[in-house]
PDB file of C-alpha atoms and ligand atoms in Angstrom:
ATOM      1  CA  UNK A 148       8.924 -25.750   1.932  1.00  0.00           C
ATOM      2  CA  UNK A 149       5.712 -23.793  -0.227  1.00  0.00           C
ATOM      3  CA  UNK A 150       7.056 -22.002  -3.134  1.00  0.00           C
ATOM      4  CA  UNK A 151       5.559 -18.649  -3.810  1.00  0.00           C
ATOM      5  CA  UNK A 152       3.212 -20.100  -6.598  1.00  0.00           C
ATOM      6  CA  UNK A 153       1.930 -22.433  -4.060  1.00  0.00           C
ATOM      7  CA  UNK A 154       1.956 -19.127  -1.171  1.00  0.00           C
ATOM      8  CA  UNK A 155       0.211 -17.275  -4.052  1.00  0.00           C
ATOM      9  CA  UNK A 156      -2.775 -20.463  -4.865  1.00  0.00           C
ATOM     10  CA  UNK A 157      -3.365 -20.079  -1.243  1.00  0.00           C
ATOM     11  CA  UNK A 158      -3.347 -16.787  -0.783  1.00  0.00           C
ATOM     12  CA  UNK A 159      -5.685 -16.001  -3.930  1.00  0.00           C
ATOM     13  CA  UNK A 160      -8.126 -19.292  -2.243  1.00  0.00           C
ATOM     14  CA  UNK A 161      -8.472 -16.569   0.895  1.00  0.00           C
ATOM     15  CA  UNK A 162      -8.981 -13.596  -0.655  1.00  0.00           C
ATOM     16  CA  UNK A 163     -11.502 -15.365  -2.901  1.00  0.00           C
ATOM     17  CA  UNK A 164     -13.150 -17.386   0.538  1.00  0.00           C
ATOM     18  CA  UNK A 165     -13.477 -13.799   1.715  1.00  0.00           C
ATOM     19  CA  UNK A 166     -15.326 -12.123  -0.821  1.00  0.00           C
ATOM     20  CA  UNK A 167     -17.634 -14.952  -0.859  1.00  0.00           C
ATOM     21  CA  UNK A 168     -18.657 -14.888   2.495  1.00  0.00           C
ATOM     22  CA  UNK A 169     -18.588 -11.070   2.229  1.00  0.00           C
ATOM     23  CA  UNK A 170     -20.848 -10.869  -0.802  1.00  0.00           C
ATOM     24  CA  UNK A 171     -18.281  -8.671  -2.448  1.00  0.00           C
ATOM     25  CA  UNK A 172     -17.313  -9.510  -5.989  1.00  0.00           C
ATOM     26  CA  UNK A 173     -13.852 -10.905  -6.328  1.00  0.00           C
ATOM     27  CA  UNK A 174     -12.510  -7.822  -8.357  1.00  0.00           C
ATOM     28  CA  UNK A 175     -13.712  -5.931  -5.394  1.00  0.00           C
ATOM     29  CA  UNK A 176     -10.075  -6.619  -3.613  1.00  0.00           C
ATOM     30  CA  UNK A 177      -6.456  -6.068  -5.075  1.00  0.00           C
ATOM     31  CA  UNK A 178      -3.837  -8.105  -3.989  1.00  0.00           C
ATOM     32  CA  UNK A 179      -0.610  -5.813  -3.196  1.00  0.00           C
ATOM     33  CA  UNK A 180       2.490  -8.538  -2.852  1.00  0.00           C
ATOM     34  CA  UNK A 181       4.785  -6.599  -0.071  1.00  0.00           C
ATOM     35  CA  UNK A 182       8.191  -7.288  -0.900  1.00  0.00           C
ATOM     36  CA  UNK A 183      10.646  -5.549   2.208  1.00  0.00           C
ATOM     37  CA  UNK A 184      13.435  -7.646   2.921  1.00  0.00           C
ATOM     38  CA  UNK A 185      12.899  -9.779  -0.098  1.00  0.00           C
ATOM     39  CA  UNK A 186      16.051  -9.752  -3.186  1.00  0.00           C
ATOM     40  CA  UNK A 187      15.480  -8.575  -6.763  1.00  0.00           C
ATOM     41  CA  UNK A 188      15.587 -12.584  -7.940  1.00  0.00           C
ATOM     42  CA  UNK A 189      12.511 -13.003  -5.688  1.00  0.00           C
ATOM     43  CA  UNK A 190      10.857 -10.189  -7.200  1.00  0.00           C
ATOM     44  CA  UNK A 191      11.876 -11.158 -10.604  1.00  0.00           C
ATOM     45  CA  UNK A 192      10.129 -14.725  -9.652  1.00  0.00           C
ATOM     46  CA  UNK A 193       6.945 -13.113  -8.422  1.00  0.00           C
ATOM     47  CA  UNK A 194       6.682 -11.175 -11.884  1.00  0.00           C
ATOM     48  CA  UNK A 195       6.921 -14.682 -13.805  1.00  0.00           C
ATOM     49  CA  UNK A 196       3.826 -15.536 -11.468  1.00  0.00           C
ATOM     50  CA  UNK A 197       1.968 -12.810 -13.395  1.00  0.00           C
ATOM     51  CA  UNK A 198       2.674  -9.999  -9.891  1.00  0.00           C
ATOM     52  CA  UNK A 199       3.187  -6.658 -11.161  1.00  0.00           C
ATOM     53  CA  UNK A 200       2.436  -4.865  -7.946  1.00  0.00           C
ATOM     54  CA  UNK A 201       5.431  -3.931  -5.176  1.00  0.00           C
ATOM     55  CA  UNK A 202       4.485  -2.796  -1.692  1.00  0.00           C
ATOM     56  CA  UNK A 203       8.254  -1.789  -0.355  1.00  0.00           C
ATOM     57  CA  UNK A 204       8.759   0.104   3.170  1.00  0.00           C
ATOM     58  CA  UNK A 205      12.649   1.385   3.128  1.00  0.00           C
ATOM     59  CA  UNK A 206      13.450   3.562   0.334  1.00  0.00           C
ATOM     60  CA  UNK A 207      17.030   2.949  -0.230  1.00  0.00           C
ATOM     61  CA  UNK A 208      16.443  -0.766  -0.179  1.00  0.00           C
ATOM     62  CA  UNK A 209      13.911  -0.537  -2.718  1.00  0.00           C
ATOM     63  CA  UNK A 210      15.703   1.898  -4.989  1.00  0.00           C
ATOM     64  CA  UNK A 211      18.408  -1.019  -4.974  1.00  0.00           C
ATOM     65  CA  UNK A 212      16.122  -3.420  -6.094  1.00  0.00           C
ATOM     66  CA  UNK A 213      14.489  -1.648  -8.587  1.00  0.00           C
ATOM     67  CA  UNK A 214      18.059  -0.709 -10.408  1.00  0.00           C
ATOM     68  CA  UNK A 215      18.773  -4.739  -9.886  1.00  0.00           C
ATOM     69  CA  UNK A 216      15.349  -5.966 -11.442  1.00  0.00           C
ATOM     70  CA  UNK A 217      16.040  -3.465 -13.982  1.00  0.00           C
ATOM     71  CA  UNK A 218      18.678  -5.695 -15.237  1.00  0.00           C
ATOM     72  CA  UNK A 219      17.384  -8.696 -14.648  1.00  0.00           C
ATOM     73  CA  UNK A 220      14.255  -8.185 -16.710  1.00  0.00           C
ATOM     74  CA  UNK A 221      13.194  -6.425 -19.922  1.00  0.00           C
ATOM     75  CA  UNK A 222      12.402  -2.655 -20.245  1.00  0.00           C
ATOM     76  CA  UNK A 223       9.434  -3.476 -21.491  1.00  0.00           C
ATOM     77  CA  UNK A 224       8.466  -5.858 -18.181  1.00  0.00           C
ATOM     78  CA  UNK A 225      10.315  -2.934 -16.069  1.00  0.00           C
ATOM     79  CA  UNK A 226       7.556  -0.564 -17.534  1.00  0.00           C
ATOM     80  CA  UNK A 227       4.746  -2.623 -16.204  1.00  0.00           C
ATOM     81  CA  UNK A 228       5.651  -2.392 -12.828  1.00  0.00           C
ATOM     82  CA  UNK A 229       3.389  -0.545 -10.080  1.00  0.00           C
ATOM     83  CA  UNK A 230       5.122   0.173  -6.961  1.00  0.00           C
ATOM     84  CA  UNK A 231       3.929   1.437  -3.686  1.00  0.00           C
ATOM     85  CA  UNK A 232       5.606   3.187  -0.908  1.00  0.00           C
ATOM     86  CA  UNK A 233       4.429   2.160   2.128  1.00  0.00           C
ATOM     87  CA  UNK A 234       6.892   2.690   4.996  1.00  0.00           C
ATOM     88  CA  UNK A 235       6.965   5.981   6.897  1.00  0.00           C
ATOM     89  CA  UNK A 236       8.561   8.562   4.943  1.00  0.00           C
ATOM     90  CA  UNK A 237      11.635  10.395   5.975  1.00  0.00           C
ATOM     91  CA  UNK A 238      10.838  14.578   4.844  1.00  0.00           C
ATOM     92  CA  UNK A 239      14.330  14.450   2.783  1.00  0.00           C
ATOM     93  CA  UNK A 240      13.350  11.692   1.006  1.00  0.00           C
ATOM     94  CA  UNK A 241      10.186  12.822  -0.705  1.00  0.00           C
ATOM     95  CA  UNK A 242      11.679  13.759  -3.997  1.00  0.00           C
ATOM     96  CA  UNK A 243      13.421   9.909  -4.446  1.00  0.00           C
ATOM     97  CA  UNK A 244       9.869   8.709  -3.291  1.00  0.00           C
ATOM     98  CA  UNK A 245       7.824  11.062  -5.643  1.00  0.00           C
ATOM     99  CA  UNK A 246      10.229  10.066  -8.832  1.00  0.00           C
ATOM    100  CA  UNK A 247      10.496   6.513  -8.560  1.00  0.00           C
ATOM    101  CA  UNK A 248       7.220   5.390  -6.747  1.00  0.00           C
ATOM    102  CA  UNK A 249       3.693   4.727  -8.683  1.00  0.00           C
ATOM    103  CA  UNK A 250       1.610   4.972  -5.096  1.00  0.00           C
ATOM    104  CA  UNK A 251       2.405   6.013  -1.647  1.00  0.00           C
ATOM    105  CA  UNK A 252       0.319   5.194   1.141  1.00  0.00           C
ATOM    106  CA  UNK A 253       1.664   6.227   3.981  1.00  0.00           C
ATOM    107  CA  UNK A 254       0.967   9.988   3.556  1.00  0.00           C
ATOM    108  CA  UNK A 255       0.098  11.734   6.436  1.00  0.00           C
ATOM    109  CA  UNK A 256       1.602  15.512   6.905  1.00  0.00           C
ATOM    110  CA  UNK A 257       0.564  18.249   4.723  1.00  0.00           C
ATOM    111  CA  UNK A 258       4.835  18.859   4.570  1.00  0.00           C
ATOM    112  CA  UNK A 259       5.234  15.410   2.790  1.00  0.00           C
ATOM    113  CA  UNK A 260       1.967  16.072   0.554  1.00  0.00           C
ATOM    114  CA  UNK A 261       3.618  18.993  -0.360  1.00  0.00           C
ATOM    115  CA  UNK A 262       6.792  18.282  -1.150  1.00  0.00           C
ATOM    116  CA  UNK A 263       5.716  15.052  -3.102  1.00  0.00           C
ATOM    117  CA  UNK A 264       3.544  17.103  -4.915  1.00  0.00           C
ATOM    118  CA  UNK A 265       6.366  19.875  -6.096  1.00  0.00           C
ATOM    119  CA  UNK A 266       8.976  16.923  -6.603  1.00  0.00           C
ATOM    120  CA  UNK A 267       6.511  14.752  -9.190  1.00  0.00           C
ATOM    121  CA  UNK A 268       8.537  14.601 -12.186  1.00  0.00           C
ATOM    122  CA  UNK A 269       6.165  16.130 -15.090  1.00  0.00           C
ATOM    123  CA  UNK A 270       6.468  13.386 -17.565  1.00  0.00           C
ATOM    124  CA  UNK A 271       4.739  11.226 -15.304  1.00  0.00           C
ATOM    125  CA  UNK A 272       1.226  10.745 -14.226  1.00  0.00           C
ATOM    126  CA  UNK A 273      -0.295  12.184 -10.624  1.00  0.00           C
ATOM    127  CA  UNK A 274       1.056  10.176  -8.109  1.00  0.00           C
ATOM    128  CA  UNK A 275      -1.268   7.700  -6.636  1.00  0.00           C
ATOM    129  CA  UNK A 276      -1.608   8.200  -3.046  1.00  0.00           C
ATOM    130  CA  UNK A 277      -3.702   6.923   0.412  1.00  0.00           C
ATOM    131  CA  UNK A 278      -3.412   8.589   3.336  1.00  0.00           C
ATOM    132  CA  UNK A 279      -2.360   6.686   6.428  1.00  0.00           C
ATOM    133  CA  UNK A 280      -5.011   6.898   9.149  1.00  0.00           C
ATOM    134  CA  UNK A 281      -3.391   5.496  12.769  1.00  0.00           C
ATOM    135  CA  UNK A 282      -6.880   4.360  13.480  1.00  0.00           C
ATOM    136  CA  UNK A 283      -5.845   2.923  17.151  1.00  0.00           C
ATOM    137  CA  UNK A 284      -4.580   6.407  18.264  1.00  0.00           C
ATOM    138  CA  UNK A 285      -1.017   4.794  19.324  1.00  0.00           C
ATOM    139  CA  UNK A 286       1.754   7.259  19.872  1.00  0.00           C
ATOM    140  CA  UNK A 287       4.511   5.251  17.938  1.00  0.00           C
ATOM    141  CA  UNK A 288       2.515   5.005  15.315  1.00  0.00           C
ATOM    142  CA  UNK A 289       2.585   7.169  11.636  1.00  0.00           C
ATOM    143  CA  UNK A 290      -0.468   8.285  10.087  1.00  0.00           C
ATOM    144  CA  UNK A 291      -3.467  10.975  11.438  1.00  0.00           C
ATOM    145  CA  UNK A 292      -6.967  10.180  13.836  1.00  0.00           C
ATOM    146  CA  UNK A 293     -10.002   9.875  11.691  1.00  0.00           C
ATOM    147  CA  UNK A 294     -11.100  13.190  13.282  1.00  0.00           C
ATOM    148  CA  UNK A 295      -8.511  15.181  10.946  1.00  0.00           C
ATOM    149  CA  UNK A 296      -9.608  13.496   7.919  1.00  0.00           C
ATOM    150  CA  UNK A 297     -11.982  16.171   6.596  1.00  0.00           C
ATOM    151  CA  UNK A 298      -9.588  18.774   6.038  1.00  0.00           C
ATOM    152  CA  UNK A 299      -6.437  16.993   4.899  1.00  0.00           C
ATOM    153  CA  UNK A 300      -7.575  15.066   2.484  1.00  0.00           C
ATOM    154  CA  UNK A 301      -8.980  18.289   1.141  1.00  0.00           C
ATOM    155  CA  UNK A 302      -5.764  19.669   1.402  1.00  0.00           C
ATOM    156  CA  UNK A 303      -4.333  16.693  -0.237  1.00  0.00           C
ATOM    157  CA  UNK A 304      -6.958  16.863  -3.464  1.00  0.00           C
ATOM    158  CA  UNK A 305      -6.230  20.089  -4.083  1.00  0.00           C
ATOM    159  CA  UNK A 306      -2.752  19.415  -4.886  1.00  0.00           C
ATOM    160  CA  UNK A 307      -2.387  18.677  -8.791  1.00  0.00           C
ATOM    161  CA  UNK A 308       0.143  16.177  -9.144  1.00  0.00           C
ATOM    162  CA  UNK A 309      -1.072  13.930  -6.428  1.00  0.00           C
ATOM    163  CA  UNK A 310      -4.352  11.975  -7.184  1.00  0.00           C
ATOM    164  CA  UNK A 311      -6.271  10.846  -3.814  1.00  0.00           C
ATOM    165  CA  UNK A 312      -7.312   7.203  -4.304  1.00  0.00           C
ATOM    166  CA  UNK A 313      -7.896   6.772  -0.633  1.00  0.00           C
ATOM    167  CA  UNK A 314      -6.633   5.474   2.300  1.00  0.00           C
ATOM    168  CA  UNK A 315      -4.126   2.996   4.178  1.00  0.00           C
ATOM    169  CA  UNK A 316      -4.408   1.790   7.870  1.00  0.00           C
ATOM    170  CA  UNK A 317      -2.278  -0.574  10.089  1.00  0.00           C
ATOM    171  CA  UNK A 318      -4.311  -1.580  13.185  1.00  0.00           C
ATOM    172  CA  UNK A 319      -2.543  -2.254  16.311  1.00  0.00           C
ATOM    173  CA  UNK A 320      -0.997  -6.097  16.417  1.00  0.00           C
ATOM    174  CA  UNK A 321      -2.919  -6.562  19.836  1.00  0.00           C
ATOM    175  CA  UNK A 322      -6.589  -6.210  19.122  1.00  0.00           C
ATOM    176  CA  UNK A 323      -8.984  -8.278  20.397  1.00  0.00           C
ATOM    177  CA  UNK A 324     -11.186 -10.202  17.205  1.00  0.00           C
ATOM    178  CA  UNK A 325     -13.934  -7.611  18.013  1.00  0.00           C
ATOM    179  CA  UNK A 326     -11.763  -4.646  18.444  1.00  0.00           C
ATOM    180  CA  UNK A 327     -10.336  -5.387  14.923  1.00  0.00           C
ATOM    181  CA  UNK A 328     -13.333  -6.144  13.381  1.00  0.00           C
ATOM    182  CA  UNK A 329     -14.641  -2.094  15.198  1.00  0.00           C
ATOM    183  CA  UNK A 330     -11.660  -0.803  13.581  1.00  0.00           C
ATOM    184  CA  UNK A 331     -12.040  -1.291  10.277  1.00  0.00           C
ATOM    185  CA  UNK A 332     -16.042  -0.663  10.607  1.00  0.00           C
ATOM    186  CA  UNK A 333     -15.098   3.079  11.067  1.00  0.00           C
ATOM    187  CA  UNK A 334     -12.388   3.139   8.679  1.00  0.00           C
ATOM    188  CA  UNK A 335     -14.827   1.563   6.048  1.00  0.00           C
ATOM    189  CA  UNK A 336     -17.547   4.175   6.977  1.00  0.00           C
ATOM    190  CA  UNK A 337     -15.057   6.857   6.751  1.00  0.00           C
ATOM    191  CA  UNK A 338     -13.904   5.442   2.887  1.00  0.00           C
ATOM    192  CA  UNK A 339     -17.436   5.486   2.068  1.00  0.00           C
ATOM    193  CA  UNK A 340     -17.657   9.063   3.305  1.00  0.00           C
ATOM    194  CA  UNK A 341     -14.598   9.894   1.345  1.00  0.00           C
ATOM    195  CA  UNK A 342     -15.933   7.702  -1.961  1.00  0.00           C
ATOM    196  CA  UNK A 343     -18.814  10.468  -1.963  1.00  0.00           C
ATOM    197  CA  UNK A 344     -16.486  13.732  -1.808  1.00  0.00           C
ATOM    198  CA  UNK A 345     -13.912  12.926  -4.323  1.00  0.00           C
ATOM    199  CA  UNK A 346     -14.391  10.834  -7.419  1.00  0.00           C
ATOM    200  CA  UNK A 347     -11.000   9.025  -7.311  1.00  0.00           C
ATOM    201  CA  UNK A 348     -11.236   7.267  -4.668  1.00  0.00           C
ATOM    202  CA  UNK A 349     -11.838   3.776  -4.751  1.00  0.00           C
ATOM    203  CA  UNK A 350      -9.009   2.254  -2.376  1.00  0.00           C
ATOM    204  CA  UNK A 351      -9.265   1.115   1.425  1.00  0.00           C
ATOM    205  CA  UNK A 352      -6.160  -0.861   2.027  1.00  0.00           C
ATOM    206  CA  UNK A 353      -5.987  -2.979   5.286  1.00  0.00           C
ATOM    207  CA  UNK A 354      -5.349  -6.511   6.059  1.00  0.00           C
ATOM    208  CA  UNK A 355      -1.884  -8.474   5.968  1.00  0.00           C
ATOM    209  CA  UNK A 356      -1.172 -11.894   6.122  1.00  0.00           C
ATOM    210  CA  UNK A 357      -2.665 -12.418   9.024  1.00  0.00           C
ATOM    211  CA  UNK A 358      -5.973 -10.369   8.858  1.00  0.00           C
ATOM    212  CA  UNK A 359      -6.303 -10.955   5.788  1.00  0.00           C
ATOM    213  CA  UNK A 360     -10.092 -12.288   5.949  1.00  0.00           C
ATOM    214  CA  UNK A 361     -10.968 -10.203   8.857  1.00  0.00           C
ATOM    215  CA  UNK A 362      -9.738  -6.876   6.528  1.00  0.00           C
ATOM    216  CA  UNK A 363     -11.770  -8.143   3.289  1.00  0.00           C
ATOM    217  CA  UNK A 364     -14.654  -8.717   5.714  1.00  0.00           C
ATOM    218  CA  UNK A 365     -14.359  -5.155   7.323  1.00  0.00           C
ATOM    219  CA  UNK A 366     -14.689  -3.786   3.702  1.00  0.00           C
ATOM    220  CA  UNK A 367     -10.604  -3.577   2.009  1.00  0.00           C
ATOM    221  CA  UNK A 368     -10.506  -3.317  -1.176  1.00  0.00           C
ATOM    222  CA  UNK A 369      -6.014  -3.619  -1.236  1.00  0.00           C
ATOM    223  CA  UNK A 370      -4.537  -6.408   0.754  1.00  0.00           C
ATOM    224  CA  UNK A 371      -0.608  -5.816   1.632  1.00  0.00           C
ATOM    225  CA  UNK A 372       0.519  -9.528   1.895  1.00  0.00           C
ATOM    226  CA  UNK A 373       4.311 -10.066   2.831  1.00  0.00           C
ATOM    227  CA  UNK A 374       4.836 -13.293   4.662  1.00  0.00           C
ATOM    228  CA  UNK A 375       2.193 -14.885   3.503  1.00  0.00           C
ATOM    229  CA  UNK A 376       3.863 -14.968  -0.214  1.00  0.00           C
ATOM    230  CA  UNK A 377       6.712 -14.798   0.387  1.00  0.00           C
ATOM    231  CA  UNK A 378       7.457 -16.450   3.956  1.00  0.00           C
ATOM    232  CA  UNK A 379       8.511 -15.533   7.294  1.00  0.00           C
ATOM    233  CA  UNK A 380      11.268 -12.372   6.700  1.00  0.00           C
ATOM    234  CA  UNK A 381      14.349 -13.386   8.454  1.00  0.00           C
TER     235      UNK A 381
HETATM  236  C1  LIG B  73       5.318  -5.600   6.235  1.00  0.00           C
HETATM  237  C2  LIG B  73       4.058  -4.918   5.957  1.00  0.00           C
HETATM  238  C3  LIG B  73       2.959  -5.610   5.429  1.00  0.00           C
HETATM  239  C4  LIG B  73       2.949  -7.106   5.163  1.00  0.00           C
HETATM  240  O1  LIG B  73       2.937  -7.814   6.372  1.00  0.00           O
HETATM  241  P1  LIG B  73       2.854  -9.434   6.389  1.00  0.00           P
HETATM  242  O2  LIG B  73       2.420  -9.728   7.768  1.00  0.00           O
HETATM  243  O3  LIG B  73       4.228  -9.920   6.081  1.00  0.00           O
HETATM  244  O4  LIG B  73       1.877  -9.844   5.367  1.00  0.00           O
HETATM  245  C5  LIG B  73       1.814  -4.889   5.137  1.00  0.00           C
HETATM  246  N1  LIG B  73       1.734  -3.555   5.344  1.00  0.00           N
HETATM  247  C6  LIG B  73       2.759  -2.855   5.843  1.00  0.00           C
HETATM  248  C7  LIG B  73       2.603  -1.392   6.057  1.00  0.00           C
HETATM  249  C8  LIG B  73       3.947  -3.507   6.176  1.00  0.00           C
HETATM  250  O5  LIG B  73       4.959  -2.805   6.690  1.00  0.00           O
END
């Protein structure tokens, strides 16, 4: 039985084996814990591990949790918090999303962009957000083909109370070492492409616990790492 600060030694060892052989710099790659299925007293753990990042994929789960780590930590802690949406997003639930979430990654209709956009609350900053690329072309899957890249994410900068920071992929579980490692070649040349038209972004995010290497190799620069922290979800 690992405890997370053990999961969390091992996990940093990899990220940091990875940017070695890469000959990336270690600051190069953000670690984004991904906490779905996992209670508020986890969460509250992970924060006395020095975790201040969320990755969360249902919204009404997470909403729950944030309302129950509210009271289980200070306001002050509460404030520090940086949490991503990063589950497919249901159109009604954009406004939820766009008042309680720091980042959403998943973006990938003009509708949501939109809407996310409008329902920002004021007081708060432009909401952080990648767009989801479904870089295997699978039908079940959320998130546009590289091809329609160009003129979304225009469509998405030009929205004021969104900020473009990049953008989020989830290749297909059944990819062959090579095929994985082709994958994230074209989503790293399209980031780079991206990097040159709009000066806020600086975020690829790929690679989970088990691709973790592979992803930092293939050029990520935000890990989402769920069972590897935190165990096998049950
Ligand atoms: C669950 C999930 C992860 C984390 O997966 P692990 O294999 O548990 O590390 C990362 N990204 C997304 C979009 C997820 O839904």
């Amino acid at each position: 039985m690992f405890s997370i600060a053990d999961n969390l030694e091992n996990v940093r060892q990899s990220i940091k084996k990875a940017t070695i052989s890469a000959a990336r710099p270690l600051s190069s790659v953000r670690l984004l814990p991904v906490t779905k299925t996992r209670d508020a007293e986890t969460l509250y753990d992970a924060m006395s591990l020095g975790l201040n990042d969320f990755g969360e994929n249902y919204l009404n789960e997470a909403l729950e949790k944030q309302q129950a780590l509210a009271k289980l930590c200070s306001a002050q802690a509460f404030e520090q918090l940086c949490w991503h949406y990063i589950g497919p997003i249901q159109s009604n639930k954009t406004r939820l999303i766009a008042e309680n979430f720091d980042w959403v990654q998943s973006v990938d209709r003009l509708k949501l962009a939109q809407r996310l956009n409008e329902q920002r609350p004021n007081r708060r900053s432009a909401l952080n957000v990648l767009i989801q690329i479904n870089i295997n072309a699978e039908d079940t899957k959320s998130g546009i083909l590289l091809r329609d890249l160009d003129v979304f994410a225009a469509q998405v900068a030009g929205l004021p109370n969104l900020c473009l920071r990049g953008l989020m992929t989830l290749p297909k579980a059944s990819l062959s070492t090579t095929e994985l490692a082709h994958s994230y070649q074209l989503m790293a040349q399209a980031f780079e492409a991206l990097k040159q038209q709009y000066a806020t972004v600086d975020t690829l995010s790929m690679g989970m616990s088990a691709d973790l290497s592979e992803a930092i190799a293939g050029g990520a620069t935000m890990v989402r790492i769920g069972t590897a922290l935190f165990g096998e979800r049950v």
